[in-house]
């Protein structure tokens, strides 16, 4: 069974490490107890949306980016291929072309 809280914790830890920050630094900036954040990262606790938003802000990362990464990882675990368009819609291409002609 795929646990969403485990993937959220893994993603938060990965972003924290990419930013070169300690658990203590992020917990302090997010106003979250160090032990609680540690449990969230290990997938032992389910974080509220408010806690996730505070941690995302402490990591200087939009919550949408964090949740997008969680979604991508869950899709892989479920055996799905994340849907990434391989081309742009014709309307967007036409708009871009028209915009370039004006310049």
mmCIF file of N, CA and C in Angstrom:
data_model
loop_
_atom_site.group_PDB
_atom_site.id
_atom_site.type_symbol
_atom_site.label_atom_id
_atom_site.label_comp_id
_atom_site.label_asym_id
_atom_site.label_seq_id
_atom_site.Cartn_x
_atom_site.Cartn_y
_atom_site.Cartn_z
ATOM 1 N N UNK A 1 0.840 -1.181 0.000
ATOM 2 C CA UNK A 1 0.000 0.000 0.000
ATOM 3 C C UNK A 1 0.889 1.249 0.000
ATOM 4 N N UNK A 2 0.532 2.192 -0.836
ATOM 5 C CA UNK A 2 1.266 3.443 -0.929
ATOM 6 C C UNK A 2 0.767 4.385 0.163
ATOM 7 N N UNK A 3 1.703 4.920 0.945
ATOM 8 C CA UNK A 3 1.336 5.875 1.979
ATOM 9 C C UNK A 3 1.735 7.274 1.533
ATOM 10 N N UNK A 4 0.752 8.132 1.417
ATOM 11 C CA UNK A 4 1.001 9.491 0.975
ATOM 12 C C UNK A 4 1.910 10.210 1.970
ATOM 13 N N UNK A 5 1.688 9.985 3.261
ATOM 14 C CA UNK A 5 2.504 10.671 4.264
ATOM 15 C C UNK A 5 3.976 10.295 4.152
ATOM 16 N N UNK A 6 4.260 9.075 3.724
ATOM 17 C CA UNK A 6 5.651 8.653 3.538
ATOM 18 C C UNK A 6 6.288 9.421 2.380
ATOM 19 N N UNK A 7 5.568 9.554 1.289
ATOM 20 C CA UNK A 7 6.098 10.284 0.127
ATOM 21 C C UNK A 7 6.262 11.766 0.443
ATOM 22 N N UNK A 8 5.302 12.338 1.163
ATOM 23 C CA UNK A 8 5.423 13.746 1.554
ATOM 24 C C UNK A 8 6.675 13.926 2.410
ATOM 25 N N UNK A 9 6.877 13.052 3.351
ATOM 26 C CA UNK A 9 8.061 13.135 4.209
ATOM 27 C C UNK A 9 9.353 13.011 3.418
ATOM 28 N N UNK A 10 9.387 12.066 2.497
ATOM 29 C CA UNK A 10 10.587 11.884 1.669
ATOM 30 C C UNK A 10 10.877 13.126 0.829
ATOM 31 N N UNK A 11 9.826 13.702 0.259
ATOM 32 C CA UNK A 11 10.004 14.898 -0.576
ATOM 33 C C UNK A 11 10.472 16.075 0.273
ATOM 34 N N UNK A 12 9.873 16.264 1.434
ATOM 35 C CA UNK A 12 10.308 17.357 2.307
ATOM 36 C C UNK A 12 11.775 17.195 2.691
ATOM 37 N N UNK A 13 12.171 15.971 3.039
ATOM 38 C CA UNK A 13 13.564 15.717 3.401
ATOM 39 C C UNK A 13 14.484 16.002 2.211
ATOM 40 N N UNK A 14 14.096 15.531 1.025
ATOM 41 C CA UNK A 14 14.921 15.751 -0.164
ATOM 42 C C UNK A 14 15.093 17.242 -0.457
ATOM 43 N N UNK A 15 14.012 18.009 -0.382
ATOM 44 C CA UNK A 15 14.118 19.449 -0.613
ATOM 45 C C UNK A 15 14.981 20.114 0.454
ATOM 46 N N UNK A 16 14.816 19.690 1.689
ATOM 47 C CA UNK A 16 15.613 20.271 2.782
ATOM 48 C C UNK A 16 17.099 20.017 2.549
ATOM 49 N N UNK A 17 17.434 18.783 2.179
ATOM 50 C CA UNK A 17 18.836 18.446 1.947
ATOM 51 C C UNK A 17 19.384 19.165 0.714
ATOM 52 N N UNK A 18 18.569 19.295 -0.325
ATOM 53 C CA UNK A 18 18.995 20.040 -1.525
ATOM 54 C C UNK A 18 19.324 21.489 -1.190
ATOM 55 N N UNK A 19 18.581 22.037 -0.235
ATOM 56 C CA UNK A 19 18.802 23.428 0.177
ATOM 57 C C UNK A 19 19.947 23.544 1.179
ATOM 58 N N UNK A 20 20.476 22.408 1.634
ATOM 59 C CA UNK A 20 21.580 22.420 2.587
ATOM 60 C C UNK A 20 21.185 22.886 3.972
ATOM 61 N N UNK A 21 19.958 22.607 4.353
ATOM 62 C CA UNK A 21 19.469 23.054 5.660
ATOM 63 C C UNK A 21 19.311 21.878 6.608
ATOM 64 N N UNK A 22 19.498 22.160 7.877
ATOM 65 C CA UNK A 22 19.312 21.126 8.892
ATOM 66 C C UNK A 22 17.845 21.047 9.282
ATOM 67 N N UNK A 23 17.486 19.953 9.881
ATOM 68 C CA UNK A 23 16.135 19.777 10.393
ATOM 69 C C UNK A 23 15.821 20.874 11.409
ATOM 70 N N UNK A 24 16.790 21.186 12.236
ATOM 71 C CA UNK A 24 16.618 22.217 13.255
ATOM 72 C C UNK A 24 16.346 23.587 12.622
ATOM 73 N N UNK A 25 17.076 23.927 11.573
ATOM 74 C CA UNK A 25 16.882 25.214 10.905
ATOM 75 C C UNK A 25 15.473 25.337 10.311
ATOM 76 N N UNK A 26 15.036 24.289 9.634
ATOM 77 C CA UNK A 26 13.721 24.323 9.001
ATOM 78 C C UNK A 26 12.620 24.342 10.054
ATOM 79 N N UNK A 27 12.752 23.513 11.067
ATOM 80 C CA UNK A 27 11.741 23.474 12.129
ATOM 81 C C UNK A 27 11.614 24.838 12.801
ATOM 82 N N UNK A 28 12.743 25.470 13.074
ATOM 83 C CA UNK A 28 12.732 26.775 13.724
ATOM 84 C C UNK A 28 12.065 27.828 12.836
ATOM 85 N N UNK A 29 12.452 27.870 11.570
ATOM 86 C CA UNK A 29 11.890 28.866 10.647
ATOM 87 C C UNK A 29 10.402 28.629 10.400
ATOM 88 N N UNK A 30 9.976 27.356 10.430
ATOM 89 C CA UNK A 30 8.569 27.015 10.194
ATOM 90 C C UNK A 30 7.733 27.059 11.471
ATOM 91 N N UNK A 31 8.379 27.297 12.612
ATOM 92 C CA UNK A 31 7.707 27.284 13.922
ATOM 93 C C UNK A 31 7.020 25.947 14.180
ATOM 94 N N UNK A 32 7.766 24.875 13.909
ATOM 95 C CA UNK A 32 7.290 23.508 14.117
ATOM 96 C C UNK A 32 8.274 22.822 15.051
ATOM 97 N N UNK A 33 7.775 22.012 15.953
ATOM 98 C CA UNK A 33 8.659 21.288 16.866
ATOM 99 C C UNK A 33 9.599 20.384 16.070
ATOM 100 N N UNK A 34 10.862 20.387 16.465
ATOM 101 C CA UNK A 34 11.882 19.593 15.789
ATOM 102 C C UNK A 34 11.495 18.120 15.711
ATOM 103 N N UNK A 35 11.050 17.562 16.822
ATOM 104 C CA UNK A 35 10.662 16.150 16.858
ATOM 105 C C UNK A 35 9.492 15.844 15.943
ATOM 106 N N UNK A 36 8.545 16.769 15.882
ATOM 107 C CA UNK A 36 7.374 16.581 15.025
ATOM 108 C C UNK A 36 7.787 16.590 13.559
ATOM 109 N N UNK A 37 8.615 17.556 13.170
ATOM 110 C CA UNK A 37 9.068 17.628 11.780
ATOM 111 C C UNK A 37 9.867 16.383 11.410
ATOM 112 N N UNK A 38 10.642 15.897 12.338
ATOM 113 C CA UNK A 38 11.395 14.661 12.109
ATOM 114 C C UNK A 38 10.437 13.493 11.843
ATOM 115 N N UNK A 39 9.374 13.411 12.613
ATOM 116 C CA UNK A 39 8.389 12.343 12.414
ATOM 117 C C UNK A 39 7.659 12.501 11.079
ATOM 118 N N UNK A 40 7.392 13.733 10.676
ATOM 119 C CA UNK A 40 6.754 13.981 9.378
ATOM 120 C C UNK A 40 7.684 13.512 8.265
ATOM 121 N N UNK A 41 8.956 13.872 8.352
ATOM 122 C CA UNK A 41 9.919 13.466 7.324
ATOM 123 C C UNK A 41 10.069 11.946 7.241
ATOM 124 N N UNK A 42 9.920 11.284 8.359
ATOM 125 C CA UNK A 42 10.040 9.817 8.365
ATOM 126 C C UNK A 42 8.727 9.121 8.030
ATOM 127 N N UNK A 43 7.683 9.912 7.760
ATOM 128 C CA UNK A 43 6.399 9.346 7.383
ATOM 129 C C UNK A 43 5.620 8.763 8.543
ATOM 130 N N UNK A 44 5.975 9.143 9.751
ATOM 131 C CA UNK A 44 5.300 8.620 10.934
ATOM 132 C C UNK A 44 4.124 9.480 11.376
ATOM 133 N N UNK A 45 4.140 10.739 10.964
ATOM 134 C CA UNK A 45 3.049 11.664 11.311
ATOM 135 C C UNK A 45 2.482 12.264 10.041
ATOM 136 N N UNK A 46 1.183 12.517 10.066
ATOM 137 C CA UNK A 46 0.476 13.157 8.965
ATOM 138 C C UNK A 46 0.458 14.657 9.242
ATOM 139 N N UNK A 47 1.065 15.441 8.378
ATOM 140 C CA UNK A 47 1.131 16.886 8.575
ATOM 141 C C UNK A 47 -0.130 17.558 8.039
ATOM 142 N N UNK A 48 -0.595 18.580 8.749
ATOM 143 C CA UNK A 48 -1.743 19.357 8.281
ATOM 144 C C UNK A 48 -1.302 20.242 7.119
ATOM 145 N N UNK A 49 -2.271 20.789 6.411
ATOM 146 C CA UNK A 49 -1.947 21.682 5.298
ATOM 147 C C UNK A 49 -1.234 22.935 5.816
ATOM 148 N N UNK A 50 -1.573 23.374 7.017
ATOM 149 C CA UNK A 50 -0.915 24.544 7.601
ATOM 150 C C UNK A 50 0.557 24.254 7.882
ATOM 151 N N UNK A 51 0.839 23.072 8.424
ATOM 152 C CA UNK A 51 2.233 22.683 8.699
ATOM 153 C C UNK A 51 3.004 22.557 7.394
ATOM 154 N N UNK A 52 2.399 21.923 6.391
ATOM 155 C CA UNK A 52 3.068 21.775 5.093
ATOM 156 C C UNK A 52 3.374 23.143 4.487
ATOM 157 N N UNK A 53 2.434 24.066 4.590
ATOM 158 C CA UNK A 53 2.652 25.410 4.057
ATOM 159 C C UNK A 53 3.790 26.112 4.795
ATOM 160 N N UNK A 54 3.852 25.962 6.104
ATOM 161 C CA UNK A 54 4.921 26.588 6.890
ATOM 162 C C UNK A 54 6.285 26.000 6.541
ATOM 163 N N UNK A 55 6.337 24.690 6.372
ATOM 164 C CA UNK A 55 7.600 24.032 6.029
ATOM 165 C C UNK A 55 8.023 24.423 4.615
ATOM 166 N N UNK A 56 7.067 24.478 3.696
ATOM 167 C CA UNK A 56 7.385 24.892 2.327
ATOM 168 C C UNK A 56 7.960 26.306 2.326
ATOM 169 N N UNK A 57 7.346 27.188 3.079
ATOM 170 C CA UNK A 57 7.847 28.560 3.167
ATOM 171 C C UNK A 57 9.248 28.594 3.772
ATOM 172 N N UNK A 58 9.467 27.785 4.802
ATOM 173 C CA UNK A 58 10.793 27.719 5.428
ATOM 174 C C UNK A 58 11.843 27.195 4.453
ATOM 175 N N UNK A 59 11.405 26.392 3.492
ATOM 176 C CA UNK A 59 12.309 25.856 2.477
ATOM 177 C C UNK A 59 12.400 26.755 1.243
ATOM 178 N N UNK A 60 11.702 27.881 1.279
ATOM 179 C CA UNK A 60 11.653 28.794 0.128
ATOM 180 C C UNK A 60 11.251 28.054 -1.147
ATOM 181 N N UNK A 61 10.261 27.196 -0.998
ATOM 182 C CA UNK A 61 9.772 26.381 -2.113
ATOM 183 C C UNK A 61 8.245 26.447 -2.123
ATOM 184 N N UNK A 62 7.649 26.757 -3.262
ATOM 185 C CA UNK A 62 6.189 26.789 -3.309
ATOM 186 C C UNK A 62 5.592 25.417 -2.960
ATOM 187 N N UNK A 63 4.504 25.435 -2.224
ATOM 188 C CA UNK A 63 3.848 24.185 -1.843
ATOM 189 C C UNK A 63 3.432 23.407 -3.085
ATOM 190 N N UNK A 64 3.090 24.119 -4.160
ATOM 191 C CA UNK A 64 2.696 23.435 -5.397
ATOM 192 C C UNK A 64 3.845 22.605 -5.967
ATOM 193 N N UNK A 65 5.061 23.090 -5.837
ATOM 194 C CA UNK A 65 6.230 22.347 -6.324
ATOM 195 C C UNK A 65 6.422 21.081 -5.492
ATOM 196 N N UNK A 66 6.269 21.215 -4.191
ATOM 197 C CA UNK A 66 6.408 20.053 -3.300
ATOM 198 C C UNK A 66 5.338 19.026 -3.621
ATOM 199 N N UNK A 67 4.079 19.471 -3.740
ATOM 200 C CA UNK A 67 2.998 18.526 -3.993
ATOM 201 C C UNK A 67 3.089 17.917 -5.400
ATOM 202 N N UNK A 68 3.612 18.667 -6.350
ATOM 203 C CA UNK A 68 3.803 18.124 -7.698
ATOM 204 C C UNK A 68 4.807 16.970 -7.648
ATOM 205 N N UNK A 69 5.883 17.170 -6.901
ATOM 206 C CA UNK A 69 6.883 16.106 -6.758
ATOM 207 C C UNK A 69 6.288 14.885 -6.052
ATOM 208 N N UNK A 70 5.487 15.127 -5.026
ATOM 209 C CA UNK A 70 4.809 14.024 -4.335
ATOM 210 C C UNK A 70 3.932 13.267 -5.322
ATOM 211 N N UNK A 71 3.153 13.994 -6.114
ATOM 212 C CA UNK A 71 2.275 13.368 -7.107
ATOM 213 C C UNK A 71 3.049 12.540 -8.116
ATOM 214 N N UNK A 72 4.162 13.074 -8.597
ATOM 215 C CA UNK A 72 4.988 12.326 -9.554
ATOM 216 C C UNK A 72 5.512 11.038 -8.941
ATOM 217 N N UNK A 73 5.959 11.112 -7.699
ATOM 218 C CA UNK A 73 6.489 9.917 -7.034
ATOM 219 C C UNK A 73 5.399 8.884 -6.781
ATOM 220 N N UNK A 74 4.215 9.355 -6.410
ATOM 221 C CA UNK A 74 3.103 8.433 -6.203
ATOM 222 C C UNK A 74 2.722 7.747 -7.507
ATOM 223 N N UNK A 75 2.729 8.486 -8.601
ATOM 224 C CA UNK A 75 2.398 7.911 -9.907
ATOM 225 C C UNK A 75 3.372 6.788 -10.258
ATOM 226 N N UNK A 76 4.639 7.005 -9.994
ATOM 227 C CA UNK A 76 5.650 5.968 -10.269
ATOM 228 C C UNK A 76 5.386 4.738 -9.407
ATOM 229 N N UNK A 77 5.109 4.957 -8.123
ATOM 230 C CA UNK A 77 4.831 3.833 -7.221
ATOM 231 C C UNK A 77 3.584 3.053 -7.631
ATOM 232 N N UNK A 78 2.627 3.760 -8.222
ATOM 233 C CA UNK A 78 1.391 3.115 -8.678
ATOM 234 C C UNK A 78 1.539 2.506 -10.063
ATOM 235 N N UNK A 79 2.726 2.645 -10.642
ATOM 236 C CA UNK A 79 2.966 2.074 -11.958
ATOM 237 C C UNK A 79 2.432 2.907 -13.094
ATOM 238 N N UNK A 80 2.159 4.172 -12.806
ATOM 239 C CA UNK A 80 1.651 5.067 -13.840
ATOM 240 C C UNK A 80 2.787 5.940 -14.362
ATOM 241 N N UNK A 81 2.660 6.357 -15.582
ATOM 242 C CA UNK A 81 3.615 7.290 -16.150
ATOM 243 C C UNK A 81 3.028 8.677 -16.005
ATOM 244 N N UNK A 82 3.747 9.589 -15.341
ATOM 245 C CA UNK A 82 3.218 10.947 -15.238
ATOM 246 C C UNK A 82 2.957 11.513 -16.632
ATOM 247 N N UNK A 83 1.821 12.180 -16.779
ATOM 248 C CA UNK A 83 1.442 12.722 -18.074
ATOM 249 C C UNK A 83 2.178 14.041 -18.302
ATOM 250 N N UNK A 84 3.060 14.019 -19.274
ATOM 251 C CA UNK A 84 3.793 15.218 -19.657
ATOM 252 C C UNK A 84 3.555 15.404 -21.152
ATOM 253 N N UNK A 85 2.937 16.502 -21.541
ATOM 254 C CA UNK A 85 2.659 16.677 -22.971
ATOM 255 C C UNK A 85 3.957 16.765 -23.760
ATOM 256 N N UNK A 86 3.965 16.126 -24.927
ATOM 257 C CA UNK A 86 5.166 16.171 -25.760
ATOM 258 C C UNK A 86 5.072 17.255 -26.823
ATOM 259 N N UNK A 87 3.965 17.979 -26.830
ATOM 260 C CA UNK A 87 3.824 19.090 -27.762
ATOM 261 C C UNK A 87 2.930 20.155 -27.140
ATOM 262 N N UNK A 88 3.012 21.345 -27.694
ATOM 263 C CA UNK A 88 2.191 22.451 -27.213
ATOM 264 C C UNK A 88 0.894 22.507 -27.998
ATOM 265 N N UNK A 89 -0.197 22.950 -27.365
ATOM 266 C CA UNK A 89 -1.451 23.114 -28.099
ATOM 267 C C UNK A 89 -1.273 24.120 -29.231
ATOM 268 N N UNK A 90 -1.953 23.883 -30.349
ATOM 269 C CA UNK A 90 -1.845 24.750 -31.526
ATOM 270 C C UNK A 90 -2.153 26.211 -31.197
ATOM 271 N N UNK A 91 -3.144 26.444 -30.331
ATOM 272 C CA UNK A 91 -3.520 27.805 -29.969
ATOM 273 C C UNK A 91 -2.354 28.537 -29.304
ATOM 274 N N UNK A 92 -1.628 27.843 -28.447
ATOM 275 C CA UNK A 92 -0.505 28.453 -27.748
ATOM 276 C C UNK A 92 0.629 28.757 -28.718
ATOM 277 N N UNK A 93 0.886 27.846 -29.630
ATOM 278 C CA UNK A 93 1.932 28.059 -30.628
ATOM 279 C C UNK A 93 1.573 29.262 -31.500
ATOM 280 N N UNK A 94 0.320 29.344 -31.946
ATOM 281 C CA UNK A 94 -0.121 30.454 -32.780
ATOM 282 C C UNK A 94 0.000 31.782 -32.028
ATOM 283 N N UNK A 95 -0.378 31.768 -30.759
ATOM 284 C CA UNK A 95 -0.284 32.984 -29.943
ATOM 285 C C UNK A 95 1.176 33.409 -29.792
ATOM 286 N N UNK A 96 2.039 32.447 -29.558
ATOM 287 C CA UNK A 96 3.467 32.729 -29.404
ATOM 288 C C UNK A 96 4.036 33.287 -30.711
ATOM 289 N N UNK A 97 3.698 32.658 -31.826
ATOM 290 C CA UNK A 97 4.179 33.112 -33.133
ATOM 291 C C UNK A 97 3.714 34.542 -33.414
ATOM 292 N N UNK A 98 2.458 34.826 -33.126
ATOM 293 C CA UNK A 98 1.903 36.161 -33.356
ATOM 294 C C UNK A 98 2.608 37.184 -32.479
ATOM 295 N N UNK A 99 2.873 36.811 -31.235
ATOM 296 C CA UNK A 99 3.558 37.694 -30.307
ATOM 297 C C UNK A 99 4.984 37.988 -30.779
ATOM 298 N N UNK A 100 5.636 37.004 -31.339
ATOM 299 C CA UNK A 100 7.016 37.183 -31.825
ATOM 300 C C UNK A 100 7.054 38.084 -33.056
ATOM 301 N N UNK A 101 6.000 38.013 -33.889
ATOM 302 C CA UNK A 101 5.954 38.835 -35.101
ATOM 303 C C UNK A 101 5.817 40.314 -34.749
ATOM 304 N N UNK A 102 5.142 40.625 -33.647
ATOM 305 C CA UNK A 102 4.931 41.991 -33.211
ATOM 306 C C UNK A 102 6.245 42.604 -32.757
ATOM 307 N N UNK A 103 7.108 41.804 -32.197
ATOM 308 C CA UNK A 103 8.382 42.298 -31.648
ATOM 309 C C UNK A 103 9.330 42.517 -32.722
#
